[in-house]
Coordinates of C-alpha atoms (C1' of nucleotides) in Angstrom, one line a residue:
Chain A
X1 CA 212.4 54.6 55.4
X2 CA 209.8 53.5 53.1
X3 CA 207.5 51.1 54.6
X4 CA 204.7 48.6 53.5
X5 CA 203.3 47.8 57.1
X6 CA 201.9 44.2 56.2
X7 CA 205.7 43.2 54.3
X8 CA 207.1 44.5 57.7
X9 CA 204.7 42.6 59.7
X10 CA 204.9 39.6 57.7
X11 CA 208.8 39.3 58.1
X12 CA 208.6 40.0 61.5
X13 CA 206.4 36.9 61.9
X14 CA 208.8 34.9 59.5
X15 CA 212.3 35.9 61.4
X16 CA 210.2 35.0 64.8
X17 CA 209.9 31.7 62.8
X18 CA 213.8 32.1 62.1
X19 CA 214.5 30.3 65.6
X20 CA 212.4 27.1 65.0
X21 CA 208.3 26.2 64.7
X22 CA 206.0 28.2 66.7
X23 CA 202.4 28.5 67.6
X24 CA 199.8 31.7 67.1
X25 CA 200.1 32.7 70.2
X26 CA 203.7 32.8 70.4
X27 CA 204.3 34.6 67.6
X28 CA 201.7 37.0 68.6
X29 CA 203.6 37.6 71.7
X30 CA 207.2 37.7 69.7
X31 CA 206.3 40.5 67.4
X32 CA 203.3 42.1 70.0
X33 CA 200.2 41.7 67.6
X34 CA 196.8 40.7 68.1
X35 CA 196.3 36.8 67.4
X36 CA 194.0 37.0 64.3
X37 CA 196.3 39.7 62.5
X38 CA 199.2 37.1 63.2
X39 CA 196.6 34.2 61.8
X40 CA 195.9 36.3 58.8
X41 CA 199.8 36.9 58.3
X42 CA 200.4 33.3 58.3
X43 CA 197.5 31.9 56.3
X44 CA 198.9 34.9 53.7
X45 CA 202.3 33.5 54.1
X46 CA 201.3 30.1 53.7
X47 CA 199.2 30.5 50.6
X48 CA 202.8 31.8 49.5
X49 CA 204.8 28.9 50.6
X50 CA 207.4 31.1 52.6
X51 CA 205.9 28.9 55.9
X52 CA 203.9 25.7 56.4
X53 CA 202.3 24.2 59.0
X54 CA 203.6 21.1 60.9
X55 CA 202.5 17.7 60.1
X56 CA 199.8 16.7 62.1
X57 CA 200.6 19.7 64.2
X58 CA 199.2 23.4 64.5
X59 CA 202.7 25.1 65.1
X60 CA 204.3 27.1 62.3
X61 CA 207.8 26.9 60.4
X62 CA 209.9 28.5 57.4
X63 CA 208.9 26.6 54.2
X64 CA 210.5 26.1 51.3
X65 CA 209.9 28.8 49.1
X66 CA 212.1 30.9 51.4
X67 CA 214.7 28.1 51.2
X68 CA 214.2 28.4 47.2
X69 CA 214.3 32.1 46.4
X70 CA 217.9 32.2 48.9
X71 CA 219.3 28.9 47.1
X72 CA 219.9 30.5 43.7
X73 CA 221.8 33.1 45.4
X74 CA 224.1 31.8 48.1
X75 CA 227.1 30.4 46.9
X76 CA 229.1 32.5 44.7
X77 CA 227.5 35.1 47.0
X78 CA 229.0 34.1 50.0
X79 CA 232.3 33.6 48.2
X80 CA 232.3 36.7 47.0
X81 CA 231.8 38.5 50.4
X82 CA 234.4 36.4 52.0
X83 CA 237.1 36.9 49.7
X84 CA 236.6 40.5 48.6
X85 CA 238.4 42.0 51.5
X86 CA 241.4 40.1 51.1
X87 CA 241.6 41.4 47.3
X88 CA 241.2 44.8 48.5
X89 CA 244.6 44.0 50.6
X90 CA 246.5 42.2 47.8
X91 CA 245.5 45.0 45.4
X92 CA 247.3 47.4 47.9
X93 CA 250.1 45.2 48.5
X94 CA 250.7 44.4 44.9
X95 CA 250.2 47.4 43.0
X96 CA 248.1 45.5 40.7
X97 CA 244.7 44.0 40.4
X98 CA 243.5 41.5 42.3
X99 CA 240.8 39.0 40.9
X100 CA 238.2 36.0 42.1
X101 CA 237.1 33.1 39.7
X102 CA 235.4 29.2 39.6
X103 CA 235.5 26.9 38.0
X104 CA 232.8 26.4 35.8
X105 CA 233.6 23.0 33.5
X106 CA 237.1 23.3 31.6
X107 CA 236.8 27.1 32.5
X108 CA 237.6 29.8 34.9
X109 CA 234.8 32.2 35.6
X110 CA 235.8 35.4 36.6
X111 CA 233.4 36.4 39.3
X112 CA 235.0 39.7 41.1
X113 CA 238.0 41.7 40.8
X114 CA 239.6 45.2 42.6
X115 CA 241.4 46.7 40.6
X116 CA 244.8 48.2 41.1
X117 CA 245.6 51.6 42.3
X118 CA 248.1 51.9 39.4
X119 CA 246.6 54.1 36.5
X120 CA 248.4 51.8 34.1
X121 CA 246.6 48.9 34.6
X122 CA 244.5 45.7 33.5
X123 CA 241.0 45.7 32.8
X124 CA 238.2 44.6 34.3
X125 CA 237.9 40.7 34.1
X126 CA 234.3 40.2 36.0
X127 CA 232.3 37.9 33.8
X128 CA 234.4 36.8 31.6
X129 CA 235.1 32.9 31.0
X130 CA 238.3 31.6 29.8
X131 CA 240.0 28.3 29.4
X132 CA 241.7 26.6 32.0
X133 CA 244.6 26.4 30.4
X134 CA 245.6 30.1 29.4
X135 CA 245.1 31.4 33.2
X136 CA 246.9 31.0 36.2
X137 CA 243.6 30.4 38.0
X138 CA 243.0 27.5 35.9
X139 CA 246.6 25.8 35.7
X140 CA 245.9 25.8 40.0
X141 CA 242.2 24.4 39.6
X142 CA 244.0 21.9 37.9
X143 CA 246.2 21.3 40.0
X144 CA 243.5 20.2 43.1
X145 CA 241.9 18.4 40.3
X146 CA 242.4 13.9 40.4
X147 CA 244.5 12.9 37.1
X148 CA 241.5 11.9 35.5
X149 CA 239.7 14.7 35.2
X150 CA 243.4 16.6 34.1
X151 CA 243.9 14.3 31.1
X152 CA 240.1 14.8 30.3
X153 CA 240.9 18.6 29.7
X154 CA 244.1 17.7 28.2
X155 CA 242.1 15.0 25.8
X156 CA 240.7 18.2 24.2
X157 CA 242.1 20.4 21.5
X158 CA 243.4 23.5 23.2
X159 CA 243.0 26.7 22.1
X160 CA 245.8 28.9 21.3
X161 CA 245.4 32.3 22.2
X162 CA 248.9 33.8 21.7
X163 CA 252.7 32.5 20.3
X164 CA 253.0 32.3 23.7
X165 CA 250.2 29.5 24.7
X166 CA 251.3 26.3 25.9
X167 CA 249.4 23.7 24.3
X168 CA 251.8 21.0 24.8
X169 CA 249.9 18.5 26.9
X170 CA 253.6 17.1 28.3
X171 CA 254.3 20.8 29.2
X172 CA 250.9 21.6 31.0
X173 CA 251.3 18.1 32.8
X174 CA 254.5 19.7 34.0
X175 CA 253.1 22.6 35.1
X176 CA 250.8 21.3 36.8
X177 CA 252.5 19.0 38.8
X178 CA 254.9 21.9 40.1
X179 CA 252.0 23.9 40.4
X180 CA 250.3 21.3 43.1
X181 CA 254.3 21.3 45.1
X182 CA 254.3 25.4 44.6
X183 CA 250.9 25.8 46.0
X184 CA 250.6 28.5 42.9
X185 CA 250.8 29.2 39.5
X186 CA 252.0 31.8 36.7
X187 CA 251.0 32.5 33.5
X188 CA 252.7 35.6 31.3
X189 CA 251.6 36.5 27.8
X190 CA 249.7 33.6 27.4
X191 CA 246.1 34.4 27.5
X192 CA 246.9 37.8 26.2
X193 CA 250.2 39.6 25.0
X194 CA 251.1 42.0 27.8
X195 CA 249.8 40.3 30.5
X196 CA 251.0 37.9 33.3
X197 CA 249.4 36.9 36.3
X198 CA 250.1 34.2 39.0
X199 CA 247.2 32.3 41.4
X200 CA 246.6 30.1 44.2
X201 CA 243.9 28.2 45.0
X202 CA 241.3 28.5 47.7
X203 CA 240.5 24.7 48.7
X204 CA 236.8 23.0 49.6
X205 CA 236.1 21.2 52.4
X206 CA 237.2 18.0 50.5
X207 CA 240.4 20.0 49.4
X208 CA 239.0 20.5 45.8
X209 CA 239.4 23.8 43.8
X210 CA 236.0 25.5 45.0
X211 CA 237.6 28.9 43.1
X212 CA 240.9 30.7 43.1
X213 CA 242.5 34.1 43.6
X214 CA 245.1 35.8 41.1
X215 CA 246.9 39.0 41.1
X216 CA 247.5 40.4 37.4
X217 CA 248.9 43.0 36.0
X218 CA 251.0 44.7 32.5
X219 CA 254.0 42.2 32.2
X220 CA 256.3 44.8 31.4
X221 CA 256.5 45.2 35.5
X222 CA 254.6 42.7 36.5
X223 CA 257.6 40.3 38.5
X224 CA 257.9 36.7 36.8
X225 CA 258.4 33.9 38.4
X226 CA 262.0 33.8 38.7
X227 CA 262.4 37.2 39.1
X228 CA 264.9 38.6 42.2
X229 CA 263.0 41.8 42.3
X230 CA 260.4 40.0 43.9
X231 CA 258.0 37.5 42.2
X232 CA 258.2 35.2 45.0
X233 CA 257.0 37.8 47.6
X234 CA 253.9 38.3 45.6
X235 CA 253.4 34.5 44.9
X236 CA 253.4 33.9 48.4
X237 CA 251.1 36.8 49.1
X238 CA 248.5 35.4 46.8
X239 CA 248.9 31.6 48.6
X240 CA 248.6 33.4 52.0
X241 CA 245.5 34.9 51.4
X242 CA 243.7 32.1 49.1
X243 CA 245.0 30.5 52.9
X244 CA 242.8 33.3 54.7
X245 CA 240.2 32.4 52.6
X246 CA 240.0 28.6 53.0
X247 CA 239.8 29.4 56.6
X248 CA 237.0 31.6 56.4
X249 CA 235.0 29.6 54.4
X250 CA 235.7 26.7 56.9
X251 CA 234.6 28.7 60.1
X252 CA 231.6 29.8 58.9
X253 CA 230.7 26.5 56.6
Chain B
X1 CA 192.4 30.7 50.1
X2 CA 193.3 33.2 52.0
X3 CA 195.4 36.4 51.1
X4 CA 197.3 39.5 51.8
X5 CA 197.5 41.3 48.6
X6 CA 200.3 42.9 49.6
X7 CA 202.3 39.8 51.0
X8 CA 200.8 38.1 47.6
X9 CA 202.5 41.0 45.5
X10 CA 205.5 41.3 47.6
X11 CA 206.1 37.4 46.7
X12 CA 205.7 38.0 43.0
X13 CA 208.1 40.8 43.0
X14 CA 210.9 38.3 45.1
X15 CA 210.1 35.3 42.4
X16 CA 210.5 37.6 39.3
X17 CA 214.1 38.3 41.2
X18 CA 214.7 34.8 41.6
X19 CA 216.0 34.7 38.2
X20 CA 218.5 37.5 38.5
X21 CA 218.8 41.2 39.1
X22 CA 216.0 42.8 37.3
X23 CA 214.7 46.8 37.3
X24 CA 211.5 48.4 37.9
X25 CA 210.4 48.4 35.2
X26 CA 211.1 45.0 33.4
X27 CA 209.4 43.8 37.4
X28 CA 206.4 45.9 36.7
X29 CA 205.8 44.4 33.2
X30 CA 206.6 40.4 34.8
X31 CA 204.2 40.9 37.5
X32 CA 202.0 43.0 35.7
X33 CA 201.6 45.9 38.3
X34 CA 202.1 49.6 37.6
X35 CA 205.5 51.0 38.2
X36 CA 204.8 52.7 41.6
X37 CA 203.1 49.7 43.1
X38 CA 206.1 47.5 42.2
X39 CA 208.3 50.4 43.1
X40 CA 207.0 50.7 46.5
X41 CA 207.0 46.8 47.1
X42 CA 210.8 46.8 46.2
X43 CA 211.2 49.7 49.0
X44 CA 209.7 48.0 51.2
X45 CA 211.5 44.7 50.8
X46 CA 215.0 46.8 50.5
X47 CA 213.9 48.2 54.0
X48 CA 213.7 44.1 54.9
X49 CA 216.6 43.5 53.6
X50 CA 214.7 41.0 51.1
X51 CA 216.0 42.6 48.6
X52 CA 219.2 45.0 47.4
X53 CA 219.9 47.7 44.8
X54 CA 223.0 46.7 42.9
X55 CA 225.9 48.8 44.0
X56 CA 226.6 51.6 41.5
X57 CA 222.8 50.6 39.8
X58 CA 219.4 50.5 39.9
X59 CA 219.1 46.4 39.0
X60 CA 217.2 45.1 42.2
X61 CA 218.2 41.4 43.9
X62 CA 217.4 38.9 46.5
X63 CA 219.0 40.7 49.4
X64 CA 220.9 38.8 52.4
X65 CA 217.3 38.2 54.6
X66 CA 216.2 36.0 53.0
X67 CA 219.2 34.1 52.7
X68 CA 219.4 34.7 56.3
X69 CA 216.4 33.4 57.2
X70 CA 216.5 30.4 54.9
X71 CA 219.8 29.3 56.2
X72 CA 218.7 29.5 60.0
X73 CA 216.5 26.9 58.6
X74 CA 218.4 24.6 56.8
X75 CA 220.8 23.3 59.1
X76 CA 218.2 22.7 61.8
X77 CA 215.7 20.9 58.4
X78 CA 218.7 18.7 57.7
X79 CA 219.5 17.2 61.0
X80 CA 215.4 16.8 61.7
X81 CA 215.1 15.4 58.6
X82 CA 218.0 12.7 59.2
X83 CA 217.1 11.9 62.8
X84 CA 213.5 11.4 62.4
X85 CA 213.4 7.9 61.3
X86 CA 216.1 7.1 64.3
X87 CA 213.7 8.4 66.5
X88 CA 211.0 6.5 64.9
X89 CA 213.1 3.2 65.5
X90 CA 213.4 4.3 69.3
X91 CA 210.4 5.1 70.4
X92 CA 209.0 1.6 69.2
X93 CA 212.5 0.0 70.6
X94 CA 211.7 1.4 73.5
X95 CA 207.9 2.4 74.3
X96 CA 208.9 5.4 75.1
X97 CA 208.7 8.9 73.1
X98 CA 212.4 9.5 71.4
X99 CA 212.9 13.6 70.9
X100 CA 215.8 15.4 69.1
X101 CA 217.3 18.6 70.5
X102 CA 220.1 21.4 69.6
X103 CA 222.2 23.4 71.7
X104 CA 220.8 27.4 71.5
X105 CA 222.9 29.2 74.2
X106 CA 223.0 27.4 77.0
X107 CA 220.0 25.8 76.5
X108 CA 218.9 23.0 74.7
X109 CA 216.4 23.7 72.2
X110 CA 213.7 20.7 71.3
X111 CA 213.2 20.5 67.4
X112 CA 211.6 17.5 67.2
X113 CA 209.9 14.1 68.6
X114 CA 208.4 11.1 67.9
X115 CA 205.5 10.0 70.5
X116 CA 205.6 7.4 73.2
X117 CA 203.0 4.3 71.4
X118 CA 202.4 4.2 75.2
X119 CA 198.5 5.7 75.6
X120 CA 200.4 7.4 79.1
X121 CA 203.1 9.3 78.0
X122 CA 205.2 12.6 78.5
X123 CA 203.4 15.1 76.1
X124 CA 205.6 16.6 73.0
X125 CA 208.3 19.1 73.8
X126 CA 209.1 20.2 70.6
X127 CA 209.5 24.4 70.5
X128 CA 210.8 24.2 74.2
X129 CA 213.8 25.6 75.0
X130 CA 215.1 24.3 78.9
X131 CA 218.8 25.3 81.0
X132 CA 221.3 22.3 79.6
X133 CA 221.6 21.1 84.0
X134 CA 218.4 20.0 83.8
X135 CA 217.8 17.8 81.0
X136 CA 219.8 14.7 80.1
X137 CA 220.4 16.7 76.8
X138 CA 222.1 19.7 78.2
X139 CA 224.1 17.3 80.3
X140 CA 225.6 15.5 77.1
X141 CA 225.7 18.9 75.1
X142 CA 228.0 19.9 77.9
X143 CA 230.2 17.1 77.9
X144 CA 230.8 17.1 74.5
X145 CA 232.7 20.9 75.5
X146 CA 235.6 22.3 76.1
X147 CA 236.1 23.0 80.0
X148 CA 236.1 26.6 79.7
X149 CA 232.5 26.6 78.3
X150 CA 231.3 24.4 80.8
X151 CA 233.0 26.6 83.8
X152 CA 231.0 29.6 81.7
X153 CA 227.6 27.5 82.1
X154 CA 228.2 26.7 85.8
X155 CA 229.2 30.2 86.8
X156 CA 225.6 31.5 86.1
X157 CA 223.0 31.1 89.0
X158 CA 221.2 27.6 88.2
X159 CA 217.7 27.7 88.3
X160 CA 216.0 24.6 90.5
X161 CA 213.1 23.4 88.9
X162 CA 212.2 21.0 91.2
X163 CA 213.1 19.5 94.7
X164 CA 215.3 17.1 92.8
X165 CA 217.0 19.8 90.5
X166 CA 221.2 19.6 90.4
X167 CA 222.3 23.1 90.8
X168 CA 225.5 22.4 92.7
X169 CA 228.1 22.6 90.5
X170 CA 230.7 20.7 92.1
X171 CA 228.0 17.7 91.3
X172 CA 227.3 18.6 88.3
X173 CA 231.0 18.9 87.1
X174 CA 231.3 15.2 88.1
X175 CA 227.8 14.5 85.8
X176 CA 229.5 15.8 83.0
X177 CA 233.0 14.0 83.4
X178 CA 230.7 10.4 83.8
X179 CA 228.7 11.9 80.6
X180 CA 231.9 11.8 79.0
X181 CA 233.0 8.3 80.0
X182 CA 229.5 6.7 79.2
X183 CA 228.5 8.7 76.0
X184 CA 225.1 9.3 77.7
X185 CA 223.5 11.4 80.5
X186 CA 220.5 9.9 82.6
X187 CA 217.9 12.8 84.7
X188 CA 215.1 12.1 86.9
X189 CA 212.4 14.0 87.8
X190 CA 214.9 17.2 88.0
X191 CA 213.2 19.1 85.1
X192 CA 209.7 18.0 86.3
X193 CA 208.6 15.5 88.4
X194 CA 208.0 12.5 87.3
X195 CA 209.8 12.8 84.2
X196 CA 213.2 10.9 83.5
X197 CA 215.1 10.7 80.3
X198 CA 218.5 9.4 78.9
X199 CA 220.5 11.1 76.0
X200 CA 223.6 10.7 74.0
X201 CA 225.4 13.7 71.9
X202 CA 225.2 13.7 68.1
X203 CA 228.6 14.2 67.2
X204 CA 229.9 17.5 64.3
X205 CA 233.0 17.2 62.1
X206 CA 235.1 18.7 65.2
X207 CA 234.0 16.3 67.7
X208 CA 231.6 19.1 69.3
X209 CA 227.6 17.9 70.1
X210 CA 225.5 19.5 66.9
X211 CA 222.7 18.4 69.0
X212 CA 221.3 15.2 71.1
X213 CA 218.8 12.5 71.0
X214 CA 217.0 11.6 74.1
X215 CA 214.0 8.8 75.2
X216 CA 212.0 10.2 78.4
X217 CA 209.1 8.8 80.0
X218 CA 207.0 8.4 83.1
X219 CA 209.4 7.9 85.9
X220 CA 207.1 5.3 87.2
X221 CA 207.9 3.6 84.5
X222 CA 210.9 4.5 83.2
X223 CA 214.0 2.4 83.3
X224 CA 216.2 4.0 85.8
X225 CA 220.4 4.4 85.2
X226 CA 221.5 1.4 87.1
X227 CA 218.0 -0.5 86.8
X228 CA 218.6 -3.9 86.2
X229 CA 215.5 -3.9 84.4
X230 CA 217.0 -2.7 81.2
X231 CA 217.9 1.2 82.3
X232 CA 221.6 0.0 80.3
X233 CA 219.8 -1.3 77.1
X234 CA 217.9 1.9 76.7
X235 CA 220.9 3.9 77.1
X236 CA 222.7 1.4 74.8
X237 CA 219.9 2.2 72.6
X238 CA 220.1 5.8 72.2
X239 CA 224.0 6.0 72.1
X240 CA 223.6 4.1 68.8
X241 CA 221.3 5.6 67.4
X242 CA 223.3 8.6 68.0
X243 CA 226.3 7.1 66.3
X244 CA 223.9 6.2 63.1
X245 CA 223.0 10.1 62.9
X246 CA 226.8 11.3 63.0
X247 CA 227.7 8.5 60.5
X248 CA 224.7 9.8 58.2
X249 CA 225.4 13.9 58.5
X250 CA 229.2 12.8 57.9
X251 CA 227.7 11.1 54.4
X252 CA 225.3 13.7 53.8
X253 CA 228.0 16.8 54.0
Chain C
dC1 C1' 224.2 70.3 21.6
dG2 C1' 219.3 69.6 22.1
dG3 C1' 215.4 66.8 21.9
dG4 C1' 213.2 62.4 22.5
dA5 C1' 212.7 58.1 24.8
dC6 C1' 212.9 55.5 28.7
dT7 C1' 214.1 54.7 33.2
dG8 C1' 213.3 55.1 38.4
dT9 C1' 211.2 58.0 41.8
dT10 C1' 207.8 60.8 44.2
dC11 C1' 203.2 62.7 45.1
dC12 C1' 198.5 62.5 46.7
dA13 C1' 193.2 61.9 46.3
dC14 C1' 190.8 58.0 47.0
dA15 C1' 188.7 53.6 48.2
dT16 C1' 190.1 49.1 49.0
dC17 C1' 192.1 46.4 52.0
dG18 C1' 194.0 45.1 56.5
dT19 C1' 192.9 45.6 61.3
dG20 C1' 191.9 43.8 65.9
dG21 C1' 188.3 43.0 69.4
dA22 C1' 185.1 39.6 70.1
dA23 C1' 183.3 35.2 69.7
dC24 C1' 183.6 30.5 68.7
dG25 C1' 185.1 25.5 68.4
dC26 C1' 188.3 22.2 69.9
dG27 C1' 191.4 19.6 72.8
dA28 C1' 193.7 18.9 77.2
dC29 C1' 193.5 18.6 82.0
dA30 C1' 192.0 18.5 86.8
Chain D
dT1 C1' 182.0 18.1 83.6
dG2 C1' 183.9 22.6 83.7
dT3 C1' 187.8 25.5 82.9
dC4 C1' 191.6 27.0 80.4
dG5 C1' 194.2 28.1 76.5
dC6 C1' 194.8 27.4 71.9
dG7 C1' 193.8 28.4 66.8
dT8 C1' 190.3 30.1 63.8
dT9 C1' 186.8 33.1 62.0
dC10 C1' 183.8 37.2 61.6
dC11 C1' 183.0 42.0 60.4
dA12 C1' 182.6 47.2 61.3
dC13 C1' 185.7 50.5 60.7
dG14 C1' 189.4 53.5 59.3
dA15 C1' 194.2 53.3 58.1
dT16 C1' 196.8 51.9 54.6
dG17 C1' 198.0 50.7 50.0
dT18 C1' 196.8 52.0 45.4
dG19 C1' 198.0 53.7 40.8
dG20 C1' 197.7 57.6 37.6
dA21 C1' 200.3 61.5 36.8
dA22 C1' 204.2 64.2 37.0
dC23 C1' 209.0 64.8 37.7
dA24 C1' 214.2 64.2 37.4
dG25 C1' 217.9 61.9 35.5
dT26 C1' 220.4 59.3 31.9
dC27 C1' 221.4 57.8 27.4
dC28 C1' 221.1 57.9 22.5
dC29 C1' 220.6 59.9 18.1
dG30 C1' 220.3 63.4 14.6

DNA sequence: CGGGACTGTTCCACATCGTGGAACGCGACA
DNA sequence: TGTCGCGTTCCACGATGTGGAACAGTCCCG
């Protein structure tokens, strides 16, 4: 293991500082060094702004450059980790690939995906942006959206991306009002020809659309909606785990 | 000011990352280090954990430590930050110092207090961590549980801190059922002599205690549970304030 | 297919930097 | 007033970090 003996030191010292403000002395004692190395290490990490001292106070604690180099990282980060097990199991399931977005304004941001086992499959969607309107992950954002901020996207010209885009706003107000009883959403041929896809949202503490999950694949055997062969049973797969999901983020919120 | 070069150069490395993955090289160049130096730094941080290789890459990021470490922070940062002028407002209400704790285990863990104006007062106890039976803090903390948790505390051996010190847990089940009838827990001189306090639960989104407020003082002085002096009032005091700090971190999330 | 360019990684002679024991100043307490 | 324990500062010393050089791997272009 490569090592740089004062970065080891000095994050000993800060995740002794992890559990709440402490003195020298204590510190020295937590991670067994003499006082004035531990004094050096915090006047060094000080300087930095990784801790401060307390007000009026000699004790120690995190400071806010810690707080500032995490923040930029955490939240897709965290959603990310939480969900990706449960695509790896709908990928399995399904046959087909199995994807994460947000919302980011009137699009859905695709953030992760695992792709199917199939060799006939769909590509990689991870980074790519796309209207909510030609995706199943956006027609179910939409759905856990107020009215307001529906007809807002609606009030826009929408884009269409194949003869098969629905543009309508009456239509997409339809859709999305079954989509909020279903709980999920399809989409075939839409975005592009030869592919369909159906989603389900996973919900914020407030019950707002914080992302969603979708499994897509080739419509040529891809189920649709209304298909006996089993378009239901991967619909409610998708719902089940956005479910999983919800939960997760709740436990460790 | 004074420095650690290597904590100083370790820092710039994790604030060139703070804008996104980033490899040796392009680091080097931002920082203005040779390759080696910066390559080493990086090695050492991904022995931290500071930092990560991208799977499958080279690209280097902020790594789950610090994330870690900044979130252990946060929550603690949050709840000081919104109970400080409450214990502000006590400790003049009262005369008496007015100190904030969390639950850590089964003990209660004092993050912060604001000082008795009395020139004779108990001395600060922030960075203390007592058993929950002892304190009027613990005793809330525990009434705000489910039974099972409490049986779990009172099957341990209970330490006596002093002659007066509860450690019979028959007695100390019936504390924690009148806890949860008044809101608020009273002690004297059971943690050390002399000392009494009286604390209410601040209440999470589940109902369970996130943490308490407490005023202590000078038993000599200190209003006592059934004091007709004003031992109610104080109590009354605290349980509000209490009250004002849920209400607040139910805004604030 | 081979060479060039650029990357990340590793090595090691060297001297700079971090170490830690000791001492000091300060505040609290008996 | 003296003692204790804290945080801070000093400095001789040697251990550690440095950075130039070389290497291995990958990608691109002719």
């Amino acid at each position: 293991m490569s090592r740089v003996q004062s970065i080891e030191r000095a994050f000993a010292v800060l995740s002794a500082l992890g559990d709440g403000p402490l003195g020298v002395t204590v510190v020295a004692e937590r991670v067994r060094l003499p006082k004035s190395t531990v004094a050096r290490l915090l006047a060094a990490l000080v300087a930095e702004g990784a801790v401060e001292q307390l007000p009026g106070g000699t004790d120690y604690r995190i400071g806010e450059r810690l707080v500032g180099l995490a923040a930029g990282v955490q939240p897709t980060r965290s959603l990310v980790a939480i969900t990706r097990p449960q695509l790896v199991d709908l990928a399995l399931l399904t046959g087909e690939a199995a994807g994460l977005s947000i919302p980011d304004g009137f699009t859905v941001h695709y953030v992760d995906q695992e792709d199917s086992p199939n060799p006939v499959a769909v590509r990689d969607w991870t980074g790519v942006r796309l209207p909510f309107h030609v995706t199943s992950a956006g027609l179910v954002i939409l759905a856990h959206c107020r009215n307001a901020e529906v007809e807002r996207f609606l009030a826009q010209p929408l884009e269409r991306f194949t003869a098969l885009t629905v543009t309508d706003p009456a239509v997409l107000r339809e859709r999305i009002r079954r989509a909020r009883v279903d709980g999920f959403a399809w989409t075939r041929d839409e975005f592009a020809e030869g592919i369909s896809s159906v989603a389900a949202a996973i919900a914020g503490p407030d019950g707002e659309a914080i992302g969603a999950i979708h499994v897509h694949g080739p419509s040529y055997r891809f189920p649709a909606a209304d298909d006996p062969g089993g378009g239901q049973a991967v619909a409610d797969a998708v719902v089940a785990a956005a479910a999983r999901i919800t939960a997760s983020l709740r436990r460790a919120g």
